[in-house]
Coordinates of C-alpha atoms in Angstrom, one line a residue:
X1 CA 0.0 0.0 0.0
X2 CA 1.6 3.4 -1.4
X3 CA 2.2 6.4 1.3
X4 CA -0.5 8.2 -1.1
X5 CA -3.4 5.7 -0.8
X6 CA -3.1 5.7 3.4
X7 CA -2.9 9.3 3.1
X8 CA -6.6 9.3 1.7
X9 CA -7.8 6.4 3.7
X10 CA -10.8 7.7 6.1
X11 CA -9.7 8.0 9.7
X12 CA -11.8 8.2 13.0
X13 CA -12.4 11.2 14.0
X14 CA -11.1 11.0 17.4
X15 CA -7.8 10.7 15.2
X16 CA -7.6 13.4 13.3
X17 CA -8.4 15.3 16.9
X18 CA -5.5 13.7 18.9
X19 CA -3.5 14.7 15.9
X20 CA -4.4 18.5 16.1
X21 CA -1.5 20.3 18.0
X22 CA -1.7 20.5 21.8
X23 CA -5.0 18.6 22.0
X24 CA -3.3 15.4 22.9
X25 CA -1.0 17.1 25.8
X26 CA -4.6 18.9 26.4
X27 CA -6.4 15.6 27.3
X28 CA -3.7 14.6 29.4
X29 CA -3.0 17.3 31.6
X30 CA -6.9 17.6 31.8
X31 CA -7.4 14.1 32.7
X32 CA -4.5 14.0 35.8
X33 CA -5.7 17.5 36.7
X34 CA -9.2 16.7 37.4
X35 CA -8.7 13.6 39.3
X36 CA -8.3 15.7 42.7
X37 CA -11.5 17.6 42.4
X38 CA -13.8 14.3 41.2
X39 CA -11.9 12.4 44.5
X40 CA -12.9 15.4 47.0
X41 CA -15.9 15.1 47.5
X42 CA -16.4 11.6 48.7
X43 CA -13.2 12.1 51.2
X44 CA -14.7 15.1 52.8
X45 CA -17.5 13.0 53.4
X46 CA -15.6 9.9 54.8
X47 CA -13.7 12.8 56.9
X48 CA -16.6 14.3 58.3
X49 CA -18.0 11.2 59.3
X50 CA -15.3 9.0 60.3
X51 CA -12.7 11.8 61.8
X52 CA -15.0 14.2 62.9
X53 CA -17.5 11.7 64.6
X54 CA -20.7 14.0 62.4
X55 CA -23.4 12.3 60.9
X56 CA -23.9 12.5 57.0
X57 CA -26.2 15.5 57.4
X58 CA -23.3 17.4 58.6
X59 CA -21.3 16.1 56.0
X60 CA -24.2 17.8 53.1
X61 CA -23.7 20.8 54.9
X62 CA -19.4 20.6 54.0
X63 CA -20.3 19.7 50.6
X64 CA -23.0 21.8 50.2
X65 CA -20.3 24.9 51.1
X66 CA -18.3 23.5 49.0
X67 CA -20.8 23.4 46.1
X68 CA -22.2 27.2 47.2
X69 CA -18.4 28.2 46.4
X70 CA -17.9 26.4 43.1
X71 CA -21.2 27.9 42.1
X72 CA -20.3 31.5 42.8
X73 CA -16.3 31.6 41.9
X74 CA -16.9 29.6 38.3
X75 CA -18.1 32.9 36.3
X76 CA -15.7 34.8 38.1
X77 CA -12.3 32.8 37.7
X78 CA -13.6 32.4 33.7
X79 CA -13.7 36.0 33.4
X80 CA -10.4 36.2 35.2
X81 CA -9.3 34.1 32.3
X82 CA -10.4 36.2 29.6
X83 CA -9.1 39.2 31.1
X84 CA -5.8 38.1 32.5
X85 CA -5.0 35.0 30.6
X86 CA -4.7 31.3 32.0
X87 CA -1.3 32.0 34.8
X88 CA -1.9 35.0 35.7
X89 CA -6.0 33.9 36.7
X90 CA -5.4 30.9 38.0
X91 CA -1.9 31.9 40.6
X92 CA -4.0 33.1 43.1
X93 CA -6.0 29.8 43.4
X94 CA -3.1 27.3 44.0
X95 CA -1.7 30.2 46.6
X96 CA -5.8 29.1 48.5
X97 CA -5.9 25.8 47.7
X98 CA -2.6 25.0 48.6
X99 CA -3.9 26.5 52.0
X100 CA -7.2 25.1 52.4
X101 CA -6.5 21.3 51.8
X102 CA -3.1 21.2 53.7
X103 CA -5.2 22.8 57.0
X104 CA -8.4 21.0 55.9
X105 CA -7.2 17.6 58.4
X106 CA -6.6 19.6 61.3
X107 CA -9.7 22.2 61.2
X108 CA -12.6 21.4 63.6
X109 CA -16.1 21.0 61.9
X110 CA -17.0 24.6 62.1
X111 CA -13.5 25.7 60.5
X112 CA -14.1 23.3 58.2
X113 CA -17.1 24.1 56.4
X114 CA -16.0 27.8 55.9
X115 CA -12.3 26.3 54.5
X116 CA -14.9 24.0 52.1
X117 CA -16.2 27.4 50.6
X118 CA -13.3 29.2 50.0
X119 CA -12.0 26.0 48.7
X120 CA -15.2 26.0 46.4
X121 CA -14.8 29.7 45.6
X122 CA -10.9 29.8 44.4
X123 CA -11.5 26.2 42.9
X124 CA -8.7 25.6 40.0
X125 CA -11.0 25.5 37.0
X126 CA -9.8 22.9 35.1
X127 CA -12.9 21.7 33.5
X128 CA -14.0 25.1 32.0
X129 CA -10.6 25.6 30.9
X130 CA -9.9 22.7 28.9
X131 CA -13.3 22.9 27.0
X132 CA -12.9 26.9 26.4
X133 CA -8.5 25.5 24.7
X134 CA -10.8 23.1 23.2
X135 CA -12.7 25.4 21.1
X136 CA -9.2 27.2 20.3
X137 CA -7.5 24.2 19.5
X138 CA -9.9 21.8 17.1
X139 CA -12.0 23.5 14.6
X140 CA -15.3 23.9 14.3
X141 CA -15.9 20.4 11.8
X142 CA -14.2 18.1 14.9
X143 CA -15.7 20.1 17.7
X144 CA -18.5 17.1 18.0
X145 CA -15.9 15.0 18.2
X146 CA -13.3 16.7 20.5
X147 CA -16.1 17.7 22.8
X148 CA -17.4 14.1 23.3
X149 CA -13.7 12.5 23.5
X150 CA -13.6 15.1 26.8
X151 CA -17.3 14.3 28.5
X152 CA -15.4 10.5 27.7
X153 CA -12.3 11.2 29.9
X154 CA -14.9 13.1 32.4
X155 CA -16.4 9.6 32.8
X156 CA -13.5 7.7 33.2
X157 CA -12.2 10.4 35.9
X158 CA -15.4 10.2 38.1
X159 CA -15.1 6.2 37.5
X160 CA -11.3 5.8 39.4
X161 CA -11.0 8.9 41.2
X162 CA -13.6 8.6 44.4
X163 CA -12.6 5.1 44.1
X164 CA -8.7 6.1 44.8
X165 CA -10.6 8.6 47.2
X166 CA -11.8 5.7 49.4
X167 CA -8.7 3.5 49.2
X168 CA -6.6 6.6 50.9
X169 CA -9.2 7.1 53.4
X170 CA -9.8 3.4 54.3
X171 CA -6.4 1.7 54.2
X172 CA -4.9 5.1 55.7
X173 CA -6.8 8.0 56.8
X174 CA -9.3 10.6 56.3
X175 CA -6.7 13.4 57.0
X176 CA -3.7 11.7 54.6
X177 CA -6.5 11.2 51.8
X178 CA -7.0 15.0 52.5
X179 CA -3.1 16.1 52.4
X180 CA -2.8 13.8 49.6
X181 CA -6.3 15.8 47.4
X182 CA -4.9 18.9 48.6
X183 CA -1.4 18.2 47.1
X184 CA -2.6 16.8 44.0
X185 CA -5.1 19.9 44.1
X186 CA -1.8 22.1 43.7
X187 CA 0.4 20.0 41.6
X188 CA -3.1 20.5 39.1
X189 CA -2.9 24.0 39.2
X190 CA 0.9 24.2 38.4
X191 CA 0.4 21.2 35.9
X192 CA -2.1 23.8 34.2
X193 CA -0.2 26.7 34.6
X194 CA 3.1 25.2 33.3
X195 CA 0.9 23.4 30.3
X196 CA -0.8 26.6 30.1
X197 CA -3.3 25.6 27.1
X198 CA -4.3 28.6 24.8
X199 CA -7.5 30.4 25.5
X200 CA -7.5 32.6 22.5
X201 CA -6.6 31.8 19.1
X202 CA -3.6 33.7 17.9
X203 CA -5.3 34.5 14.7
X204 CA -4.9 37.9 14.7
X205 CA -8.5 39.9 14.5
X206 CA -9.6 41.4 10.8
X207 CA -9.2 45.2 10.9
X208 CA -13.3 46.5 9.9
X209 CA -13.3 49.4 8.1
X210 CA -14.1 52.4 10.1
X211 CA -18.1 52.3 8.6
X212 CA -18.4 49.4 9.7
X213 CA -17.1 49.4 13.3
X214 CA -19.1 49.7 16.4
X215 CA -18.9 53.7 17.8
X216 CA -16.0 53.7 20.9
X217 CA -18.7 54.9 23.6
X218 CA -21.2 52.4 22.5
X219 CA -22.8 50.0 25.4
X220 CA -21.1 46.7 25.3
X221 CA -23.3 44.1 23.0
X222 CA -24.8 41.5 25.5
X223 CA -24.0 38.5 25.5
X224 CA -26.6 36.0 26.9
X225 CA -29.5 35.6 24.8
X226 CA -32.5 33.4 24.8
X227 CA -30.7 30.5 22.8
X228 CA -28.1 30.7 25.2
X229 CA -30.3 30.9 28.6
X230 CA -31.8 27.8 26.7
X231 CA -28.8 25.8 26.6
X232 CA -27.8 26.7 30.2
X233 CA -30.9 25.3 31.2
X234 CA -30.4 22.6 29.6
X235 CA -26.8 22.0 31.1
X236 CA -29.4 22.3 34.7
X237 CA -31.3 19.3 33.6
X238 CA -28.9 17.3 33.2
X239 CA -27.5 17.7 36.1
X240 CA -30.6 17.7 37.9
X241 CA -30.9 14.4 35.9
X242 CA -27.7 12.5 36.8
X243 CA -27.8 13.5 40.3
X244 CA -31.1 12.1 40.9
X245 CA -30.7 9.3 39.5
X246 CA -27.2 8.6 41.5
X247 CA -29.4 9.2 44.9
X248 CA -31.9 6.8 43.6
X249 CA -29.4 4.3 42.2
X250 CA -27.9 4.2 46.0
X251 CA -31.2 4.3 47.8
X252 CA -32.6 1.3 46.0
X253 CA -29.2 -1.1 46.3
X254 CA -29.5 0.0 49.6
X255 CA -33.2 -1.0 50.3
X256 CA -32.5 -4.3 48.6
X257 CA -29.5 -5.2 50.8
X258 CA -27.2 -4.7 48.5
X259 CA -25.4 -1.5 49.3
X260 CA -22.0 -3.4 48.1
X261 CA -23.2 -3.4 44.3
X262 CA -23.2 0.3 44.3
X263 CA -19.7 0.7 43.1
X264 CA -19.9 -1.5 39.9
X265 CA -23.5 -0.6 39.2
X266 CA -21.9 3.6 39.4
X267 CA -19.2 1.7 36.8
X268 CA -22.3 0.3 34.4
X269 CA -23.6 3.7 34.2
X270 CA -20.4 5.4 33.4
X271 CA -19.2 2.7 31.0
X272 CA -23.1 3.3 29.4
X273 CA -22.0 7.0 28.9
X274 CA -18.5 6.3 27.8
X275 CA -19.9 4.1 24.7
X276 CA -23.0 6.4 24.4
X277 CA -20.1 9.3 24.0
X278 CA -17.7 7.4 21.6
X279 CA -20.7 7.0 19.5
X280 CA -21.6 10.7 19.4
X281 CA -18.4 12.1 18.4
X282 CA -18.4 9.4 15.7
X283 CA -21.4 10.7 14.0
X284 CA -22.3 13.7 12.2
X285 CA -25.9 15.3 12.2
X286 CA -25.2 17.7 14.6
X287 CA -28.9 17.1 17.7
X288 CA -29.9 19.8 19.6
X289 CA -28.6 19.6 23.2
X290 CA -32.4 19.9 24.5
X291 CA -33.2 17.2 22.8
X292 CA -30.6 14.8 23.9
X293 CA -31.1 15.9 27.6
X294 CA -34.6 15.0 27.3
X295 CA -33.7 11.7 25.4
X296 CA -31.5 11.3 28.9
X297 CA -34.9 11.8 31.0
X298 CA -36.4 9.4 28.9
X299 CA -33.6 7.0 29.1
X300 CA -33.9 7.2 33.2
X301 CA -37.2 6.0 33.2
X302 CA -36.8 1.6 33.2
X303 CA -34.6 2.2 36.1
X304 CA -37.7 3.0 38.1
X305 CA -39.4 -0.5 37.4
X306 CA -36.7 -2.9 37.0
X307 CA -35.8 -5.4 39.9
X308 CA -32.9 -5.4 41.9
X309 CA -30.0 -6.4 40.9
X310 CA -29.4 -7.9 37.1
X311 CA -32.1 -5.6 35.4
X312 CA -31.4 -2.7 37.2
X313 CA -27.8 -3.1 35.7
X314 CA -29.1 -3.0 32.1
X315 CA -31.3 -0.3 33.4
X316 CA -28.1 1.8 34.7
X317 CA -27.1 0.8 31.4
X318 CA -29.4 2.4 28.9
X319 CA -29.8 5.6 31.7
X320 CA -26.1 6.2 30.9
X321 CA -26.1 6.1 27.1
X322 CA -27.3 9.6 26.4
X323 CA -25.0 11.2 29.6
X324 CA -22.0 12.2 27.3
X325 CA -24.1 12.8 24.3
X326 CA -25.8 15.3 26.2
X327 CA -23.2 17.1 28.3
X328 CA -20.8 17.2 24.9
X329 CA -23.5 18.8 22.7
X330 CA -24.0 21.3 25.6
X331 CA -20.2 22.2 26.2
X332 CA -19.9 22.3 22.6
X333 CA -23.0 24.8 21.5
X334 CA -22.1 26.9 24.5
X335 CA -18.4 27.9 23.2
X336 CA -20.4 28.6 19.6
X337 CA -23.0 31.2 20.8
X338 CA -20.4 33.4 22.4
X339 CA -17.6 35.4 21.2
X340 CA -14.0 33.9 21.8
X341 CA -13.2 36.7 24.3
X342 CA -16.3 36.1 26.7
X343 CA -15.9 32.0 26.7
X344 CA -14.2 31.5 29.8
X345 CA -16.6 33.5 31.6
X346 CA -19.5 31.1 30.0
X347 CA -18.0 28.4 30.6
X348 CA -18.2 29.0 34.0
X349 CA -21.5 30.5 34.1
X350 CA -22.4 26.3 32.7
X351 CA -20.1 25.0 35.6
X352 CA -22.9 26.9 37.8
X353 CA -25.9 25.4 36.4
X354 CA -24.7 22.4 36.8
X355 CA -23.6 23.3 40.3
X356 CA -27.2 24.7 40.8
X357 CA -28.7 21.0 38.7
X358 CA -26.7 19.2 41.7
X359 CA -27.9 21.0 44.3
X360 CA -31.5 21.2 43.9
X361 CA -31.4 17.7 42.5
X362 CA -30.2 15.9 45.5
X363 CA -32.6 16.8 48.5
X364 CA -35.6 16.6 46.1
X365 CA -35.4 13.5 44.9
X366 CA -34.1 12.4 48.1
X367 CA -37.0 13.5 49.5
X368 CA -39.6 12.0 47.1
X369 CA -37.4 9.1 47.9
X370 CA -37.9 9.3 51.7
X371 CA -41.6 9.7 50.8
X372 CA -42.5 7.1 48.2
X373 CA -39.3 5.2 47.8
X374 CA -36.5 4.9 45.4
X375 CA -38.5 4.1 41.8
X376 CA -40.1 7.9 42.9
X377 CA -36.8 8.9 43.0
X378 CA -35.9 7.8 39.6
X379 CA -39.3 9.4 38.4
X380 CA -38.5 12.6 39.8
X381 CA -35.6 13.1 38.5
X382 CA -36.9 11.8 34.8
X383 CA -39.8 14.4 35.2
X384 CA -38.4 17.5 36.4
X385 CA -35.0 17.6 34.2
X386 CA -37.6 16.4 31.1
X387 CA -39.6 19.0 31.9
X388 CA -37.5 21.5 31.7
X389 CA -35.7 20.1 28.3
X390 CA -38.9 20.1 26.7
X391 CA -39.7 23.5 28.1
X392 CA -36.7 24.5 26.2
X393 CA -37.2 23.1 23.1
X394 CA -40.8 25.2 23.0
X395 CA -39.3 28.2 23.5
X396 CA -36.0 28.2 21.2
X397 CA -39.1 27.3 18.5
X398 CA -40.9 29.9 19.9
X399 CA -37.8 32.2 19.8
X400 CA -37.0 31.1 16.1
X401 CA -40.6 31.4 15.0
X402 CA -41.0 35.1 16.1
X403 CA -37.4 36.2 14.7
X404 CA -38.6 34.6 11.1
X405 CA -41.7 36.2 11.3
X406 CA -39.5 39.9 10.7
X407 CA -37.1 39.6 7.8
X408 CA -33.8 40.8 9.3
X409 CA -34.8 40.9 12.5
X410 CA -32.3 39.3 15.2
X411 CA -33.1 37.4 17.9
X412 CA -33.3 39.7 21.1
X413 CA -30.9 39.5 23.8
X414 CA -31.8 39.4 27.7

């Protein structure tokens, strides 16, 4: 076979991504710098309860000010981005972190939950980072592709890392598992720093002539609009979706007697989304993000009626085929309806719905779940995040319909 005829063989598209330059070096510094952040959670937890002698209420309450932090400081350390560039934004977080998790062991409860916010609020964000290089990096034909290979090595992150989390915690100790998230926390932040991914593209910007260019006193041109409130939203639901369905995933093993199946029936799932994402970024029709989030609603449904345990795996199954699908098509619409110089700040602004999706997700179907039991749980979660998909759906048409009912009117921004 000639070098010419392998030069025009097809090739997958995760391929011709890794071969773009930087996105390969991307994915990995992404991938080690995110494993610290998906282990925290569960070893504050395991902290609270087994160091600190709390119950698992008080531990909500350390993750919840954790959470209340992440949700605040994401818009505000994207637009640090966008202003100051990736070092100079993200310095002043491994400086806090660095402080927070090497203190976290030794705080009392009290100290501790105020440490969990400020550890929230100066989070290193890796996550919005990588997806606002990613946009820079692979162009807009292998964005599908690039965005899915990322919710893919998401997956695989949230698979090992609590499970790493545990180890450090149960075969050591809560506060070594701590020291040891709160170095990796900081060797993150450097990792990213000394990486230091592009933001920006370096094409430089077409001069307009002076006709055409907006007056130098003119209000800045807004940003969010209704397709982008939309796809926020949607970014919500699917939170609102996953979380739910992880509360009702643990409260049904439990009820059953099976609370030891909940660490491979968590793996199902994600292995579900990992092959439910590999597919996605193989295709090429190009589904709105509402539509796959409500596909996701639909998907969590059979976990509501199937028995403990084998069908309930197949169930976990199917519920995670759409989860990459879905949080890849948002990521990547959400980096196309805003200009390159506000992404970062974006990007954070759909770190806090999906902060916001976790939050309200979590005690409500744990309630229902308290009130009518775990397949309620299930339903909830199904329901509301469907809900507010389809709500979405009707008004981008809505939206659409009114803007082509006025040749050359735009859509209006809120």
């Amino acid at each position: 076979m000639t070098r010419a005829t392998m030069e025009h063989m097809p090739t997958s598209p995760y391929g011709a991504v890794l071969r773009l330059p930087g996105v390969a070096r991307l994915f990995a510094v992404a991938f080690v710098a995110r494993i610290p952040t998906a282990a925290a959670g569960v070893v504050l937890t395991l902290h609270v309860v087994q160091s600190l002698g709390k119950g698992y209420g008080q531990a909500g309450v350390v993750a919840g000010a954790m959470t209340i932090g992440m949700a605040i400081g994401a818009p505000w350390r994207g637009r640090l981005v966008d202003r100051l560039g990736l070092r100079r934004a993200i310095a002043p977080s491994v400086l806090v972190e660095s402080a927070v998790w090497l203190m976290a062991p030794h705080l009392g409860y009290h100290a501790l939950v105020g440490a969990a916010f400020v550890g929230g609020l100066f989070l290193v964000p890796v996550f919005s980072v990588t997806r606002q290089s990613l946009s820079v990096l692979v162009p807009p034909a292998l964005q599908r592709s690039g965005f899915a290979l990322d919710s893919v090595l998401v997956e695989i992150t949230f698979m090992l890392a609590p499970v790493a989390g545990v180890l450090l915690a149960t075969q050591g100790s809560t506060g070594l598992a701590l020291t040891v998230v709160g170095c990796t926390t900081v060797a993150a932040g450097l990792l990213l720093m000394w990486a230091n991914p592009p933001t920006r593209s370096r094409t430089p910007a077409i001069e307009l002539p002076a006709d055409l260019r907006e007056p130098e006193h003119a209000a800045p041109r807004r940003v969010v609009t209704p397709e982008l409130a939309v796809v926020l939203l949607a970014g919500l639901a699917a939170s609102f979706i996953l979380v739910g369905t992880d509360v009702s995933l643990v409260a049904a093993l439990n009820d059953a007697g099976r609370a030891a199946d909940v660490g491979w029936m968590i793996a199902l799932w994600a292995g579900g989304s990992v092959v439910g994402g590999l597919l996605h970024g193989m295709g090429t029709r190009n589904r709105s993000p509402l539509l796959l989030v409500a596909v996701l609603a639909l998907a969590t449904v059979p976990a509501a009626f199937a028995p403990v345990p084998v069908w309930l795996a197949f169930a976990m199954v199917l519920a995670g085929l759409p989860c990459a699908p879905a949080l890849a098509s948002i990521n990547a619409r959400l980096v196309q309806l805003v200009p390159e110089a506000r992404r970062g700040e974006v990007m954070g602004w759909g770190g806090t719905m999906s902060t916001v999706g976790n939050a309200l997700g979590a005690p409500l179907c744990g309630w229902v779940i308290d009130q009518t039991g775990p397949s309620g749980g299930f339903l909830t979660a199904a329901a509301v995040g469907g809900t507010i998909a389809v709500g979405g759906l009707v008004v981008s048409r809505l939206v659409r319909s009114r803007a082509d009912a006025v040749p050359g009117r735009e859509l209006v921004s809120v």
